[in-house]
XYZ file of C-alpha atoms in Angstrom:
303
model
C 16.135 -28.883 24.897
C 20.159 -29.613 25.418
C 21.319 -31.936 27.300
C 23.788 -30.385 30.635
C 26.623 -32.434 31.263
C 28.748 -31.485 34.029
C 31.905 -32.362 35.509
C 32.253 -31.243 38.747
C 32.723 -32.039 42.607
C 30.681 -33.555 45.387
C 31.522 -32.406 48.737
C 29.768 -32.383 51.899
C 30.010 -28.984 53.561
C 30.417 -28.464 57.173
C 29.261 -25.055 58.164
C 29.124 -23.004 61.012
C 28.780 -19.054 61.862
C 31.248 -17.049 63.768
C 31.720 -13.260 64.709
C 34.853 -12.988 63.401
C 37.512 -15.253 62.103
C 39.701 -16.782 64.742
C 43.341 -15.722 65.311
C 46.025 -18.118 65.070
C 46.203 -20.889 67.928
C 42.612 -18.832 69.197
C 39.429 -21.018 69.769
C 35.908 -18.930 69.670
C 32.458 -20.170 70.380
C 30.220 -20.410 67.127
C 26.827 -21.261 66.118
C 24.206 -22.218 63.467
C 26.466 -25.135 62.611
C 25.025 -27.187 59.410
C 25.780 -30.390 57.516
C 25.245 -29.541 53.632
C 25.949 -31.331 50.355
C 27.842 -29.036 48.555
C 30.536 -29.001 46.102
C 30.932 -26.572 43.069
C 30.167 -28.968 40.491
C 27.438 -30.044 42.423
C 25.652 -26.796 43.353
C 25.908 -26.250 39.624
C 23.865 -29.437 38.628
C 21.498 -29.107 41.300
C 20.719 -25.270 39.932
C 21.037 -26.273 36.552
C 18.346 -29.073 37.717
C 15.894 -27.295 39.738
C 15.540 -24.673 37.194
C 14.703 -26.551 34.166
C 17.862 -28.067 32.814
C 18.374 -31.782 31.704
C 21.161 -32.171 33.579
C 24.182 -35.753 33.799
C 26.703 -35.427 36.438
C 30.142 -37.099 36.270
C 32.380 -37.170 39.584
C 33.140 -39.443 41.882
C 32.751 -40.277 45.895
C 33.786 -42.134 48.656
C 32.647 -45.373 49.629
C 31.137 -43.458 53.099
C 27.928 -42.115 54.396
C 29.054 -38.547 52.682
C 28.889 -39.766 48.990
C 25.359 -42.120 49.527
C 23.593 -38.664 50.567
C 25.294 -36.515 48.122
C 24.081 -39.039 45.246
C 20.482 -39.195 46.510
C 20.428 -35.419 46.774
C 21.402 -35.248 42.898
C 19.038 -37.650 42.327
C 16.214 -35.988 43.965
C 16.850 -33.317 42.123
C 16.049 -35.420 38.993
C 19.876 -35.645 37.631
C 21.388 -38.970 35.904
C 24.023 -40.132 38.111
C 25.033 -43.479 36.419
C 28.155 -41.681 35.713
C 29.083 -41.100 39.634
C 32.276 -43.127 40.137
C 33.206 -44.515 44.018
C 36.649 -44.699 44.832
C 37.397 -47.264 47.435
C 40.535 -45.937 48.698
C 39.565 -42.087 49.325
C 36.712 -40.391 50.982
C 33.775 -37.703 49.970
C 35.274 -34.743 49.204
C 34.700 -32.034 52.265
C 34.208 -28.396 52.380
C 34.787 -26.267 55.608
C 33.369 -22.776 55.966
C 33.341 -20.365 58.414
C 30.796 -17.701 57.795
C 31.017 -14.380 59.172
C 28.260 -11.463 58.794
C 26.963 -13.285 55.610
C 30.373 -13.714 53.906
C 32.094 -17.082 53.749
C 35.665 -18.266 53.945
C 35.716 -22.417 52.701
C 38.845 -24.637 53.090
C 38.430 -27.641 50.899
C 39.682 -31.655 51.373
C 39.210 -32.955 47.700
C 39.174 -36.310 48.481
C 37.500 -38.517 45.903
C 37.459 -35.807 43.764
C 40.772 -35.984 42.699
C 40.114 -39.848 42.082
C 38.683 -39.959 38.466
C 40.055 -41.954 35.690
C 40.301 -39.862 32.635
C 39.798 -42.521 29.901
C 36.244 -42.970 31.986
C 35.482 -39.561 31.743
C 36.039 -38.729 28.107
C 34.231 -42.145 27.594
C 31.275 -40.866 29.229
C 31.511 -37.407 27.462
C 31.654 -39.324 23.700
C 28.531 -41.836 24.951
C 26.499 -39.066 26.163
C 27.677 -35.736 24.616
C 25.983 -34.462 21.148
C 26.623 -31.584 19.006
C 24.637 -28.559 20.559
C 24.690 -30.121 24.148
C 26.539 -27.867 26.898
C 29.483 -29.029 28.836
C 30.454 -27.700 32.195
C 33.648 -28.071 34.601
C 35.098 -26.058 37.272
C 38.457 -26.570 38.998
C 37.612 -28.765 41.895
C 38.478 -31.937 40.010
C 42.134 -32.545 38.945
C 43.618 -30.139 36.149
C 44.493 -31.635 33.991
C 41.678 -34.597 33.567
C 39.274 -30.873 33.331
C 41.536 -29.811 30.355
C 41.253 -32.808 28.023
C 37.276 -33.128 29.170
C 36.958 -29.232 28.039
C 38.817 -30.568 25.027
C 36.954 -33.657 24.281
C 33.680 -32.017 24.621
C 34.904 -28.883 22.222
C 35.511 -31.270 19.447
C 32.276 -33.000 20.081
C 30.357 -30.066 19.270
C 29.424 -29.177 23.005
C 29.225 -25.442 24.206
C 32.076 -25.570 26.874
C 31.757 -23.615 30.417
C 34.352 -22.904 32.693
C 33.942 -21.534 35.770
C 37.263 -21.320 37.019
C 37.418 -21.543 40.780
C 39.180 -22.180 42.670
C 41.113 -19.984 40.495
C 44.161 -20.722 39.125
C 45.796 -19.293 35.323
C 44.203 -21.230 32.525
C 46.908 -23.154 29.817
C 47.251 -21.017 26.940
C 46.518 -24.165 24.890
C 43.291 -24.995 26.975
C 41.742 -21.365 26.266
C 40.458 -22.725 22.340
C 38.434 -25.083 24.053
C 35.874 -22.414 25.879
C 33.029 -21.033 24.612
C 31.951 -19.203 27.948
C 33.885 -18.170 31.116
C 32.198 -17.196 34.242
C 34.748 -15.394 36.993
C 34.120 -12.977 39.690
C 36.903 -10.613 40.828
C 39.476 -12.593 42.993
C 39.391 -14.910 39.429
C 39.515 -11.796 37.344
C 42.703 -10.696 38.885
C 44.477 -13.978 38.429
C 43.188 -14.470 34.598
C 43.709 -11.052 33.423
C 46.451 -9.519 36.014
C 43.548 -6.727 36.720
C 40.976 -6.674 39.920
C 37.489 -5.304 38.208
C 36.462 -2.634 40.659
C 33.877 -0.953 38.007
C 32.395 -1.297 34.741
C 35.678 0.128 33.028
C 38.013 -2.416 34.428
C 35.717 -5.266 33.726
C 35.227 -4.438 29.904
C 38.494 -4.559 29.934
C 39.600 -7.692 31.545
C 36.779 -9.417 28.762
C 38.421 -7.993 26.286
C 41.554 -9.670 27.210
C 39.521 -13.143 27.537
C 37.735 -12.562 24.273
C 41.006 -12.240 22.285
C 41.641 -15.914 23.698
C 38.620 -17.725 22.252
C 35.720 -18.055 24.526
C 32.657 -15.857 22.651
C 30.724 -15.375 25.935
C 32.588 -13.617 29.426
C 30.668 -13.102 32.473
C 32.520 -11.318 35.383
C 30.135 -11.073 38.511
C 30.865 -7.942 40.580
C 29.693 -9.198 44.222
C 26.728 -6.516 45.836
C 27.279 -4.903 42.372
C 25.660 -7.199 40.055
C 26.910 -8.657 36.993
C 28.933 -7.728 33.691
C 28.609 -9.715 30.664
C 30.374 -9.655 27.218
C 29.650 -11.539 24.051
C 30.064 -10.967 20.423
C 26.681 -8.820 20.017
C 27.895 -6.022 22.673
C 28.396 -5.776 26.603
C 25.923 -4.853 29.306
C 25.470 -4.367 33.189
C 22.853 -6.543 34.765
C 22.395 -4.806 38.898
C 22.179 -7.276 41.612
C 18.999 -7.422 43.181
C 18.889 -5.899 46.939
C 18.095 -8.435 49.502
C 19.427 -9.411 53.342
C 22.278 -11.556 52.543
C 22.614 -14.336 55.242
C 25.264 -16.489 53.180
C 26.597 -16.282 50.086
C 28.048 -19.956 49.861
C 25.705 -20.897 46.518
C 25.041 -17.542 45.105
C 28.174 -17.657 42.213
C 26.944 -21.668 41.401
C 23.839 -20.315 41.294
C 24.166 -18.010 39.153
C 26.214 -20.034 36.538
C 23.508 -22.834 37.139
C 20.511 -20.705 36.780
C 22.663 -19.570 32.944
C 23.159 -23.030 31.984
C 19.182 -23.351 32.874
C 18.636 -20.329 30.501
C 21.108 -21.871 27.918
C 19.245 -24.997 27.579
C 16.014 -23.471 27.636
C 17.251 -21.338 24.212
C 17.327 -18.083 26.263
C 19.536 -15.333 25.164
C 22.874 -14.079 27.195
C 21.377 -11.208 28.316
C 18.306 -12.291 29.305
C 19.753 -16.217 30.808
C 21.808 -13.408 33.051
C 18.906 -11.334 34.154
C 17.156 -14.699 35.210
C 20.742 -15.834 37.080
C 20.519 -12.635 38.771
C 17.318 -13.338 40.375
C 17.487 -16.437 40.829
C 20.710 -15.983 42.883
C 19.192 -13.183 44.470
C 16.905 -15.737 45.947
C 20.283 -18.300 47.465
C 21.616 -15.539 49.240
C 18.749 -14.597 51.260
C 19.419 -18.492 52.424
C 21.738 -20.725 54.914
C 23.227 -23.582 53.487
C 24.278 -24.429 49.874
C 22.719 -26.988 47.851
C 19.422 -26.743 50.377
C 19.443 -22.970 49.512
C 19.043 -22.969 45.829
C 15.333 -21.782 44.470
C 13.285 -23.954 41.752
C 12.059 -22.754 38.766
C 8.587 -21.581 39.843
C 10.408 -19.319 42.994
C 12.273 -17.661 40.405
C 9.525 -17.605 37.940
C 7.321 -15.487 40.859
C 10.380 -12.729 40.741
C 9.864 -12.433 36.803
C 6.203 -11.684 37.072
């Protein structure tokens, strides 16, 4: 089985449910407030984790309460942290979200994040890293220390993810370096100047990402379900229909539960049918790294 290496953030999330968002200057009375470890990169590993995946984690915390419990939540999900770096000088990344009728609106603090040394990192990617391996980043760690990881990894033989959010464009000389890109539609829009409001429009936007270098595009379409393109064809893959209570882990879910599948020597398809219900299964959850299903939950759905 690969090894999963990802690069990623650790934030704590502070959560809490409103009935609408507040106006400017306007206070309202909430509830269901929740402390959660959270973090893309994190949420990633964690799925990656629980579902089957061998999975080392490099990022980096502050020297507070915040990074000890996100570390022992990695760890208790049975992923090598010895690569975890502590900054003494800023704290644990933080993630706020309001959530309203199931949907979620998150502003981040990147904090340590933002803290890593880049000849560490590569150092760590040619000391663990091996041909065949998969390599994953997102773009809650500084740009450009994510661009020459992607690159590092690339020429180390390491199937590259990107899941590009928050989004932002991509370098035109960073695009060689990805093998797979997962976006949903706000990301869409900003990578391929098109929003994907069907089928049509998503082919299309793949197209566009095919023609610079990554083999395998996944655009998730919300409620919808799940478009993916690859070198063999493109297919739909339907959402499942559950009661959505929050949606904060269902896209690092999904990309975790396909990184599972990946290592695991699944095929696209069927590592995106198995994302799909596994992220079914976060939705119909509160919280974010707490919500994500093992691999026996998921399992159950398949029978």
């Amino acid at each position: 089985m690969s090894k999963v290496l990802v690069l990623g953030s650790l934030n704590m999330d502070l959560s809490i449910n409103c009935d609408r968002i507040p106006d400017a200057g306007e206070t309202l009375a909430g509830s269901g407030f929740i402390t959660n470890p959270g973090g893309k990169g994190a949420n990633q590993a964690v799925a990656a984790a629980r579902l089957g995946a061998d999975v080392h984690f490099i990022g980096a915390v502050g020297n507070d309460a915040f990074g000890e419990v996100l570390i022992g939540c990695l760890e208790g999900a049975n992923i090598n942290t010895a690569h975890i770096f502590t900054s003494e000088t800023l704290p644990t990344g933080t993630a706020s979200i309001i959530r309203v009728d199931g949907n979620n609106r998150i502003i981040l603090s990147h904090g340590a994040n933002y803290a890593l040394d880049k000849d560490a990192v590569l150092k760590t990617i040619d000391e663990v890293g091996e041909a065949g391996d998969i390599f994953l980043a997102q773009f809650e760690n500084e740009p450009s220390l994510t661009y020459a990881a992607l690159e590092c990894a690339h020429k180390h033989g390491l199937f590259t993810m990107i899941n590009p959010a928050p989004a932002r464009e991509i370098p035109e000389e960073v695009w060689p370096n990805l093998d797979y890109v997962c976006i949903n539609e706000t990301e869409c829009e900003i990578l391929c100047g098109q929003y994907p409001y069907g089928l049509e429009d998503a082919a299309e936007a793949a197209k566009k990402i095919h023609a610079k270098g990554p083999s395998q595009v996944v655009i998730t379409l919300g409620s919808q379900g799940a478009f993916g393109s690859d070198k063999e064809g493109s297919f739909f893959v339907p959402a499942r229909k559950v009661e959505a209570l929050d949606t904060t882990a269902a896209g690092d879910t999904f990309i975790g539960a396909m990184i599972a599948g990946r290592s695991r020597s699944m095929g696209f398809k069927e590592s995106m049918e198995y994302a799909t219900k596994a992220s079914s299964l976060t939705v119909s959850r509160l919280g974010a790294m707490q919500s994500i299903p093992s691999q026996s939950e998921v399992e159950e759905l398949l029978v």
